Amino acid sequence: EPTEPALRRLSHHLLAHYQKGTRPVRDWRTTTTVAIDLMVYAILSVDEKNQVLTTYIWYRQHWTDEFLQWDPAHFDNLTQISLPAESIWVPDILINEFVDVGRSPRVPYVYVSHHGEVQNLKPIQVMTACSLDIYNFPFDVQNCSLTFTSWLHHIHDINLSLWRQPDLVKFDRSVFMNQGEWELLYVLTHFQEFRVKSSDSYAEMKFYVVIRRRPLFYTVSLLLPSIFLMVMDIVGFYLPPNSGERVSFKITLLLGYSVFLIIVSDTLPATAVGTPLIGIYFVVCMALLVISLTETILIVRLVHKQDLQPHVPHWVKHLLLEQAPILLCIRDKKKFSQSRPQSSDISRQVENTDSTANLNPYSCEDPRECEVVGGTRPPGEGSPLAHGLLREVTAIRQFLEKREEFRDVARE
C-alpha cells in the first residue's frame, strides 16, 4: 500500500509529463468545444459620457482535456481534483468589448474530473464599451452586449457553446444585487460565426444584458420641482396687473428656475450622441417662463397706458384743429375763425335767456303758444320784452342748427 496521499500521487501523475503549451487533444482534427455561462451579479456603473458599462459577473467555462484523465480505482476512488490554472492549458477566450482591466479577484485553481472535464469558475469585473441611448432619460432601457470569442483559434480548433439552456440564462436573477440604480430585466444569448475578410471564421457567443434605470429618484429631484415651478407661474396670472407684484413674482420664478437648472446640470448625462428629452423639456419650460414674463410686462404697460401718456401740446392742437382742416379742405379758415366768437356770444345769450326764463314764469319757447289757463294771455303781450325774447329764442335755434352742421362737416 502506498504511503503517499492520493491527491499528491494523482497531481504528480497528471502533471509530470503534461505540456500546457499545446491544445489538449490526441488528434489535431478534433475540435475543442468550450461551454460558457454567465450570471450577472451587479451593475456597478454606467458612464454615459464615455459610453462605458461596468458590471460584475460570474463567469464559468467547461471543456474536455484528453490528457487529464485517470482511473479512480488506482487513486483511492478519487474522481475530482483541483489543479493550478497556470499548470494546464486554458482557452484564450476574451470579451471583445473590453476597454479596461477591472479589479477582478484572482482564482488560481480549476476543477478537473476523472473524465478530463475541466471547470474554470471565476468572478470578473467587466468594463466594456456600450452604445448607450439616453434620449428617454430617466426612463431609459439599455442593451449592452458581451461577446465571448477566442482571440486566436479558429472555429475548427475552438468552438463555443452555451452551458445552460437559453431560457434558464434569460431570466436568471438569482445572484443579482438589485438594490442599485439599475434593474436587470433579462439576458439574451446568441451564437454566430464571425469572419474577417478572407480568413477562417471564429466562433462568437453574445450575451445581451438588458438593464433599466429606476426613475424614482430623478422624478422626485428633477421632474416634480420643475412641474411645481410651472404651476406657480400659471397661478401668477391671477394676480391683478395693477398691483405691482406680478412682474416681481415672475422674475423671482425665472431666477429660481435658473438656479434649479444649474443644480441639475451635473445630474443630467452628457453625451455627444444626443440630448436627453428631459433636457429639451427644461429648455421649453425656461422659454415659457420668459414668454410669461414678457406677456406680463406688456399687460402692465397697457393697464398704465393712460397714466404714461403726456398731455397734448398747444401747437399740436393748433396744427390739427386749425391748419389740418384747411389742408384737407374740410372748412374755410375764415368761417371757422368767425364761428368761434359768434358761438361764444350765442352761448352767453343762451345763458342770459335761461336765467330770464327762470325769473319769468310766463315765458315759453314759442310766444304764440303761451296761453293762460282760462283763455287769457299773460301780461305784457305785444310789449318789447316779448319781441326781444322771441328774437333770442330764434338766435338760439340758429346757433344749434349751425352747431349740428359743423359737427356733420367734422365727421365727414
Short mmCIF file of C-alpha atoms in Angstrom, two decimals:
data_model
loop_
_atom_site.label_atom_id
_atom_site.label_comp_id
_atom_site.label_asym_id
_atom_site.label_seq_id
_atom_site.Cartn_x
_atom_site.Cartn_y
_atom_site.Cartn_z
CA GLU A 1 0.00 0.00 0.00
CA PRO A 2 1.44 3.35 -0.91
CA THR A 3 2.05 5.81 1.93
CA GLU A 4 1.80 8.99 -0.20
CA PRO A 5 -1.69 10.62 -0.19
CA ALA A 6 -3.91 10.06 -3.21
CA LEU A 7 -4.17 13.77 -4.07
CA ARG A 8 -0.41 14.19 -4.31
CA ARG A 9 0.05 10.97 -6.29
CA LEU A 10 -2.73 11.99 -8.70
CA SER A 11 -1.39 15.51 -9.13
CA HIS A 12 2.10 14.16 -9.82
CA HIS A 13 0.64 11.60 -12.23
CA LEU A 14 -1.29 14.21 -14.22
CA LEU A 15 1.29 17.00 -14.37
CA ALA A 16 4.52 15.01 -14.62
CA HIS A 17 4.56 14.88 -18.43
CA TYR A 18 1.85 17.47 -19.15
CA GLN A 19 2.57 20.19 -21.75
CA LYS A 20 0.33 23.21 -21.30
CA GLY A 21 1.51 24.91 -24.47
CA THR A 22 -0.47 22.67 -26.86
CA ARG A 23 -4.18 22.13 -27.29
CA PRO A 24 -5.17 19.04 -25.22
CA VAL A 25 -6.34 16.67 -27.99
CA ARG A 26 -4.78 13.46 -29.23
CA ASP A 27 -5.97 14.05 -32.80
CA TRP A 28 -5.37 17.57 -34.07
CA ARG A 29 -8.53 17.35 -36.20
CA THR A 30 -10.62 17.16 -33.04
CA THR A 31 -12.32 20.45 -32.14
CA THR A 32 -12.20 21.58 -28.53
CA THR A 33 -15.68 22.73 -27.53
CA VAL A 34 -15.80 25.22 -24.70
CA ALA A 35 -19.16 25.66 -22.97
CA ILE A 36 -19.54 29.04 -21.28
CA ASP A 37 -22.06 30.50 -18.89
CA LEU A 38 -22.68 33.94 -17.39
CA MET A 39 -24.59 35.27 -14.40
CA VAL A 40 -24.84 38.99 -13.71
CA TYR A 41 -24.08 39.81 -10.09
CA ALA A 42 -24.23 43.63 -10.06
CA ILE A 43 -24.33 46.70 -12.28
CA LEU A 44 -21.54 48.86 -10.87
CA SER A 45 -21.72 51.96 -13.04
CA VAL A 46 -22.97 53.32 -16.33
CA ASP A 47 -20.84 56.12 -17.78
CA GLU A 48 -22.98 57.83 -20.41
CA LYS A 49 -20.31 60.34 -21.37
CA ASN A 50 -17.61 57.75 -22.11
CA GLN A 51 -20.14 55.06 -23.19
CA VAL A 52 -18.74 52.51 -20.74
CA LEU A 53 -20.65 49.89 -18.75
CA THR A 54 -19.08 48.33 -15.66
CA THR A 55 -20.58 45.05 -14.48
CA TYR A 56 -19.63 42.31 -12.09
CA ILE A 57 -20.35 38.82 -13.45
CA TRP A 58 -19.83 35.21 -12.50
CA TYR A 59 -18.19 33.53 -15.46
CA ARG A 60 -17.89 29.77 -15.99
CA GLN A 61 -16.02 27.71 -18.59
CA HIS A 62 -16.18 24.00 -19.30
CA TRP A 63 -14.08 21.96 -21.73
CA THR A 64 -12.55 18.48 -22.05
CA ASP A 65 -8.82 17.86 -21.65
CA GLU A 66 -7.87 14.44 -23.05
CA PHE A 67 -4.58 14.42 -21.13
CA LEU A 68 -6.18 14.87 -17.72
CA GLN A 69 -7.93 11.50 -17.38
CA TRP A 70 -7.39 8.71 -14.83
CA ASP A 71 -8.89 5.63 -13.29
CA PRO A 72 -10.40 6.43 -9.88
CA ALA A 73 -9.73 2.87 -8.67
CA HIS A 74 -5.99 3.49 -8.78
CA PHE A 75 -6.24 6.65 -6.70
CA ASP A 76 -8.46 5.75 -3.77
CA ASN A 77 -11.70 6.35 -5.80
CA LEU A 78 -10.78 10.00 -6.30
CA THR A 79 -12.99 11.44 -9.08
CA GLN A 80 -12.23 15.17 -8.89
CA ILE A 81 -9.17 17.25 -8.15
CA SER A 82 -8.26 20.93 -8.18
CA LEU A 83 -5.16 21.89 -10.13
CA PRO A 84 -3.38 25.21 -10.62
CA ALA A 85 -4.76 27.09 -13.61
CA GLU A 86 -1.26 28.12 -14.59
CA SER A 87 -0.16 24.45 -14.91
CA ILE A 88 -2.69 23.35 -17.56
CA TRP A 89 -3.96 24.54 -20.90
CA VAL A 90 -6.67 27.23 -20.70
CA PRO A 91 -8.56 28.55 -23.77
CA ASP A 92 -7.84 32.15 -24.80
CA ILE A 93 -11.44 33.34 -24.60
CA LEU A 94 -11.80 37.09 -24.19
CA ILE A 95 -14.56 39.71 -24.34
CA ASN A 96 -14.41 41.84 -27.47
CA GLU A 97 -15.91 44.90 -25.76
CA PHE A 98 -13.17 45.10 -23.12
CA VAL A 99 -11.90 48.67 -22.65
CA ASP A 100 -10.10 48.34 -19.32
CA VAL A 101 -8.91 45.63 -17.00
CA GLY A 102 -11.15 45.57 -13.97
CA ARG A 103 -10.07 44.77 -10.43
CA SER A 104 -11.18 41.16 -10.53
CA PRO A 105 -10.17 38.70 -7.82
CA ARG A 106 -7.69 36.07 -8.94
CA VAL A 107 -8.80 32.43 -8.75
CA PRO A 108 -5.68 30.25 -9.15
CA TYR A 109 -7.34 26.81 -9.39
CA VAL A 110 -9.62 24.84 -11.69
CA TYR A 111 -11.59 21.65 -11.10
CA VAL A 112 -10.72 18.52 -13.12
CA SER A 113 -12.82 15.33 -13.17
CA HIS A 114 -11.55 11.83 -13.96
CA HIS A 115 -13.15 12.04 -17.45
CA GLY A 116 -10.96 15.02 -18.30
CA GLU A 117 -13.68 17.66 -17.87
CA VAL A 118 -12.21 20.96 -16.70
CA GLN A 119 -14.33 23.62 -14.97
CA ASN A 120 -12.99 27.13 -14.66
CA LEU A 121 -15.21 29.33 -12.45
CA LYS A 122 -14.22 32.89 -11.64
CA PRO A 123 -15.80 36.30 -10.94
CA ILE A 124 -14.90 39.11 -13.33
CA GLN A 125 -15.30 42.85 -13.15
CA VAL A 126 -16.05 43.79 -16.74
CA MET A 127 -15.57 47.29 -18.15
CA THR A 128 -17.00 47.18 -21.66
CA ALA A 129 -17.91 49.65 -24.36
CA CYS A 130 -21.63 50.03 -24.88
CA SER A 131 -23.73 52.24 -27.12
CA LEU A 132 -25.93 53.98 -24.56
CA ASP A 133 -29.11 55.72 -25.67
CA ILE A 134 -30.11 58.39 -23.15
CA TYR A 135 -32.92 60.04 -25.12
CA ASN A 136 -35.57 58.71 -22.70
CA PHE A 137 -33.58 59.54 -19.54
CA PRO A 138 -34.53 58.77 -16.75
CA PHE A 139 -36.95 56.21 -18.23
CA ASP A 140 -34.31 54.60 -20.44
CA VAL A 141 -33.59 50.94 -21.12
CA GLN A 142 -30.06 49.96 -22.16
CA ASN A 143 -28.98 46.89 -24.11
CA CYS A 144 -25.27 46.10 -23.82
CA SER A 145 -23.57 43.07 -25.34
CA LEU A 146 -20.74 40.89 -24.01
CA THR A 147 -19.13 38.95 -26.87
CA PHE A 148 -17.00 35.95 -25.88
CA THR A 149 -14.66 34.59 -28.55
CA SER A 150 -11.25 33.04 -28.97
CA TRP A 151 -8.79 35.72 -29.93
CA LEU A 152 -6.52 33.37 -31.92
CA HIS A 153 -8.05 29.96 -32.61
CA HIS A 154 -10.47 29.40 -35.46
CA ILE A 155 -13.79 27.67 -35.11
CA HIS A 156 -12.19 24.40 -36.29
CA ASP A 157 -9.88 24.47 -33.26
CA ILE A 158 -12.07 26.01 -30.56
CA ASN A 159 -15.82 26.12 -30.79
CA LEU A 160 -18.18 27.75 -28.29
CA SER A 161 -21.47 26.55 -26.87
CA LEU A 162 -23.86 27.51 -24.10
CA TRP A 163 -23.57 25.69 -20.80
CA ARG A 164 -27.26 26.05 -19.87
CA GLN A 165 -30.45 26.42 -21.84
CA PRO A 166 -31.15 29.94 -23.19
CA ASP A 167 -34.38 30.21 -21.18
CA LEU A 168 -32.54 29.47 -17.95
CA VAL A 169 -29.95 32.12 -18.72
CA LYS A 170 -32.52 34.71 -19.77
CA PHE A 171 -34.46 35.03 -16.53
CA ASP A 172 -31.74 34.03 -14.08
CA ARG A 173 -31.59 36.78 -11.43
CA SER A 174 -30.72 34.53 -8.52
CA VAL A 175 -27.40 36.24 -7.73
CA PHE A 176 -28.21 39.75 -8.94
CA MET A 177 -27.98 42.53 -6.37
CA ASN A 178 -30.96 44.68 -7.32
CA GLN A 179 -30.78 47.48 -4.76
CA GLY A 180 -28.88 49.89 -7.03
CA GLU A 181 -29.90 52.40 -9.66
CA TRP A 182 -30.23 49.80 -12.42
CA GLU A 183 -32.53 46.82 -12.65
CA LEU A 184 -31.69 43.70 -14.63
CA LEU A 185 -34.51 42.75 -17.00
CA TYR A 186 -33.11 39.71 -18.79
CA VAL A 187 -30.02 38.29 -20.54
CA LEU A 188 -30.31 37.11 -24.12
CA THR A 189 -27.85 34.74 -25.84
CA HIS A 190 -26.90 34.39 -29.47
CA PHE A 191 -24.28 32.26 -31.24
CA GLN A 192 -22.73 33.30 -34.53
CA GLU A 193 -19.68 32.79 -36.72
CA PHE A 194 -17.52 35.81 -37.32
CA ARG A 195 -15.28 36.14 -40.35
CA VAL A 196 -12.62 38.78 -41.06
CA LYS A 197 -12.20 39.26 -44.83
CA SER A 198 -10.92 36.03 -46.39
CA SER A 199 -9.64 34.37 -43.21
CA ASP A 200 -11.25 31.49 -41.37
CA SER A 201 -14.30 32.10 -39.23
CA TYR A 202 -14.33 32.46 -35.47
CA ALA A 203 -16.96 31.33 -33.04
CA GLU A 204 -18.72 34.03 -31.01
CA MET A 205 -21.16 33.77 -28.15
CA LYS A 206 -23.03 37.01 -27.43
CA PHE A 207 -24.76 37.80 -24.15
CA TYR A 208 -27.13 40.79 -24.37
CA VAL A 209 -27.54 42.32 -20.91
CA VAL A 210 -30.76 44.40 -20.86
CA ILE A 211 -31.00 46.79 -17.92
CA ARG A 212 -33.47 49.50 -16.93
CA ARG A 213 -32.94 52.61 -14.84
CA ARG A 214 -35.09 53.16 -11.76
CA PRO A 215 -36.61 56.63 -12.33
CA LEU A 216 -38.00 57.37 -8.84
CA PHE A 217 -35.02 59.41 -7.65
CA TYR A 218 -34.90 61.53 -10.82
CA THR A 219 -38.65 62.00 -10.81
CA VAL A 220 -38.60 63.39 -7.27
CA SER A 221 -35.48 65.52 -7.69
CA LEU A 222 -35.91 66.76 -11.27
CA LEU A 223 -39.41 66.49 -12.67
CA LEU A 224 -41.55 67.40 -9.66
CA PRO A 225 -39.71 70.67 -8.77
CA SER A 226 -39.92 71.78 -12.39
CA ILE A 227 -43.65 71.00 -12.53
CA PHE A 228 -44.25 72.90 -9.27
CA LEU A 229 -42.48 75.99 -10.63
CA MET A 230 -44.53 75.90 -13.82
CA VAL A 231 -47.76 75.56 -11.82
CA MET A 232 -46.78 78.60 -9.75
CA ASP A 233 -46.17 80.52 -12.96
CA ILE A 234 -49.73 79.72 -14.09
CA VAL A 235 -51.12 80.73 -10.69
CA GLY A 236 -49.29 84.05 -11.03
CA PHE A 237 -51.77 85.11 -13.74
CA TYR A 238 -54.41 85.51 -11.03
CA LEU A 239 -52.52 88.47 -9.57
CA PRO A 240 -54.04 91.80 -10.70
CA PRO A 241 -51.77 93.59 -13.18
CA ASN A 242 -52.12 96.95 -11.42
CA SER A 243 -50.92 95.60 -8.07
CA GLY A 244 -47.24 95.94 -8.96
CA GLU A 245 -46.33 92.48 -7.62
CA ARG A 246 -46.96 90.46 -10.77
CA VAL A 247 -43.74 91.38 -12.57
CA SER A 248 -41.59 90.83 -9.48
CA PHE A 249 -43.25 87.45 -8.90
CA LYS A 250 -42.50 86.33 -12.46
CA ILE A 251 -38.89 87.50 -12.20
CA THR A 252 -38.48 85.55 -8.95
CA LEU A 253 -39.80 82.38 -10.61
CA LEU A 254 -37.43 82.83 -13.55
CA LEU A 255 -34.47 83.31 -11.21
CA GLY A 256 -35.44 80.25 -9.17
CA TYR A 257 -35.74 78.11 -12.29
CA SER A 258 -32.30 79.27 -13.45
CA VAL A 259 -30.76 78.20 -10.14
CA PHE A 260 -32.60 74.89 -10.43
CA LEU A 261 -31.10 74.24 -13.88
CA ILE A 262 -27.61 74.99 -12.58
CA ILE A 263 -28.08 72.43 -9.81
CA VAL A 264 -29.41 69.65 -12.06
CA SER A 265 -26.87 70.21 -14.86
CA ASP A 266 -24.46 67.78 -13.17
CA THR A 267 -27.18 65.15 -12.83
CA LEU A 268 -28.13 65.05 -16.49
CA PRO A 269 -25.99 62.69 -18.60
CA ALA A 270 -23.79 64.45 -21.12
CA THR A 271 -23.04 62.72 -24.42
CA ALA A 272 -22.02 63.78 -27.88
CA VAL A 273 -24.60 61.47 -29.45
CA GLY A 274 -27.73 63.39 -28.49
CA THR A 275 -29.61 65.36 -25.88
CA PRO A 276 -32.00 63.65 -23.48
CA LEU A 277 -35.65 64.50 -23.78
CA ILE A 278 -35.77 65.87 -20.23
CA GLY A 279 -33.13 68.45 -21.20
CA ILE A 280 -35.37 69.68 -24.03
CA TYR A 281 -38.24 69.80 -21.53
CA PHE A 282 -36.23 72.06 -19.20
CA VAL A 283 -35.34 74.40 -22.06
CA VAL A 284 -39.00 74.63 -23.13
CA CYS A 285 -40.05 75.41 -19.54
CA MET A 286 -37.45 78.18 -19.37
CA ALA A 287 -38.74 79.61 -22.65
CA LEU A 288 -42.32 79.54 -21.34
CA LEU A 289 -41.25 81.44 -18.22
CA VAL A 290 -39.56 84.08 -20.36
CA ILE A 291 -42.67 84.40 -22.57
CA SER A 292 -44.85 84.67 -19.47
CA LEU A 293 -42.68 87.47 -18.09
CA THR A 294 -42.80 89.32 -21.43
CA GLU A 295 -46.58 88.98 -21.58
CA THR A 296 -46.88 90.32 -18.02
CA ILE A 297 -44.77 93.37 -18.88
CA LEU A 298 -46.99 94.12 -21.90
CA ILE A 299 -50.17 93.80 -19.84
CA VAL A 300 -48.85 96.16 -17.16
CA ARG A 301 -47.89 98.60 -19.90
CA LEU A 302 -51.42 98.53 -21.33
CA VAL A 303 -53.01 98.98 -17.91
CA HIS A 304 -50.93 102.07 -17.13
CA LYS A 305 -51.01 103.46 -20.67
CA GLN A 306 -53.26 106.41 -19.83
CA ASP A 307 -51.02 107.49 -16.96
CA LEU A 308 -47.89 107.27 -19.07
CA GLN A 309 -49.21 109.37 -21.99
CA PRO A 310 -48.28 113.09 -21.81
CA HIS A 311 -50.76 115.94 -22.42
CA VAL A 312 -51.21 117.21 -25.98
CA PRO A 313 -49.14 120.39 -26.61
CA HIS A 314 -50.85 123.56 -27.82
CA TRP A 315 -49.00 123.59 -31.12
CA VAL A 316 -50.34 120.10 -31.86
CA LYS A 317 -53.89 121.28 -31.13
CA HIS A 318 -53.38 124.34 -33.39
CA LEU A 319 -51.95 122.17 -36.17
CA LEU A 320 -54.68 119.54 -36.08
CA LEU A 321 -57.71 121.73 -35.35
CA GLU A 322 -56.89 124.82 -37.42
CA GLN A 323 -54.28 124.02 -40.06
CA ALA A 324 -55.18 120.42 -40.88
CA PRO A 325 -58.86 121.20 -41.80
CA ILE A 326 -57.65 123.77 -44.32
CA LEU A 327 -55.15 121.33 -45.87
CA LEU A 328 -57.79 118.62 -46.05
CA CYS A 329 -60.40 121.05 -47.47
CA ILE A 330 -62.77 120.35 -44.63
CA ARG A 331 -63.75 124.03 -43.98
CA ASP A 332 -62.66 127.57 -44.74
CA LYS A 333 -60.32 129.04 -42.18
CA LYS A 334 -62.14 132.43 -42.09
CA LYS A 335 -65.56 130.91 -41.46
CA PHE A 336 -64.08 128.63 -38.82
CA SER A 337 -62.41 131.58 -37.05
CA GLN A 338 -65.60 133.71 -37.29
CA SER A 339 -67.76 130.94 -35.95
CA ARG A 340 -65.71 130.74 -32.75
CA PRO A 341 -66.54 134.29 -31.38
CA GLN A 342 -70.11 134.03 -32.70
CA SER A 343 -70.61 130.74 -30.90
CA SER A 344 -69.22 132.25 -27.70
CA ASP A 345 -71.66 135.23 -27.96
CA ILE A 346 -74.59 132.94 -28.62
CA SER A 347 -73.68 130.78 -25.65
CA ARG A 348 -73.70 133.85 -23.44
CA GLN A 349 -77.13 134.82 -24.81
CA VAL A 350 -78.41 131.31 -24.08
CA GLU A 351 -77.24 131.59 -20.50
CA ASN A 352 -78.97 135.00 -20.14
CA THR A 353 -82.15 133.61 -21.71
CA ASP A 354 -82.15 130.65 -19.31
CA SER A 355 -81.79 133.00 -16.35
CA THR A 356 -84.59 135.24 -17.69
CA ALA A 357 -86.85 132.25 -18.26
CA ASN A 358 -86.30 131.16 -14.70
CA LEU A 359 -87.29 134.60 -13.46
CA ASN A 360 -90.37 134.95 -15.78
CA PRO A 361 -92.77 132.06 -15.16
CA TYR A 362 -94.93 133.05 -18.16
CA SER A 363 -92.19 132.82 -20.79
CA CYS A 364 -92.17 129.90 -23.32
CA GLU A 365 -90.08 128.81 -26.27
CA ASP A 366 -92.80 130.00 -28.72
CA PRO A 367 -94.71 133.16 -27.61
CA ARG A 368 -97.64 132.19 -29.80
CA GLU A 369 -98.21 129.11 -27.67
CA CYS A 370 -98.12 130.95 -24.37
CA GLU A 371 -101.62 130.94 -23.02
CA VAL A 372 -103.07 131.11 -19.61
CA VAL A 373 -105.50 128.50 -18.43
CA GLY A 374 -108.96 130.08 -18.80
CA GLY A 375 -108.31 131.75 -22.22
CA THR A 376 -106.44 134.84 -21.01
CA ARG A 377 -102.95 135.80 -22.24
CA PRO A 378 -100.09 136.77 -20.00
CA PRO A 379 -99.50 140.38 -19.24
CA GLY A 380 -97.21 142.33 -21.45
CA GLU A 381 -98.35 140.81 -24.80
CA GLY A 382 -97.04 142.89 -27.64
CA SER A 383 -94.51 144.53 -25.37
CA PRO A 384 -90.85 144.98 -26.41
CA LEU A 385 -89.83 142.35 -23.85
CA ALA A 386 -91.85 139.65 -25.61
CA HIS A 387 -90.43 140.53 -29.01
CA GLY A 388 -86.90 140.54 -27.56
CA LEU A 389 -87.40 137.07 -26.12
CA LEU A 390 -88.68 135.85 -29.47
CA ARG A 391 -85.52 137.12 -31.18
CA GLU A 392 -83.30 135.48 -28.59
CA VAL A 393 -85.05 132.14 -28.98
CA THR A 394 -84.71 132.34 -32.74
CA ALA A 395 -80.99 133.09 -32.44
CA ILE A 396 -80.54 130.09 -30.13
CA ARG A 397 -82.23 127.79 -32.63
CA GLN A 398 -80.00 129.08 -35.41
CA PHE A 399 -76.92 128.50 -33.26
CA LEU A 400 -77.97 124.96 -32.53
CA GLU A 401 -78.60 124.27 -36.21
CA LYS A 402 -75.18 125.69 -37.17
CA ARG A 403 -73.52 123.58 -34.46
CA GLU A 404 -75.12 120.43 -35.83
CA GLU A 405 -73.94 121.36 -39.34
CA PHE A 406 -70.41 121.90 -38.03
CA ARG A 407 -70.46 118.50 -36.35
CA ASP A 408 -71.61 116.83 -39.57
CA VAL A 409 -68.84 118.51 -41.52
CA ALA A 410 -66.27 117.49 -38.91
CA ARG A 411 -67.42 113.88 -39.10
CA GLU A 412 -67.07 113.90 -42.90
#
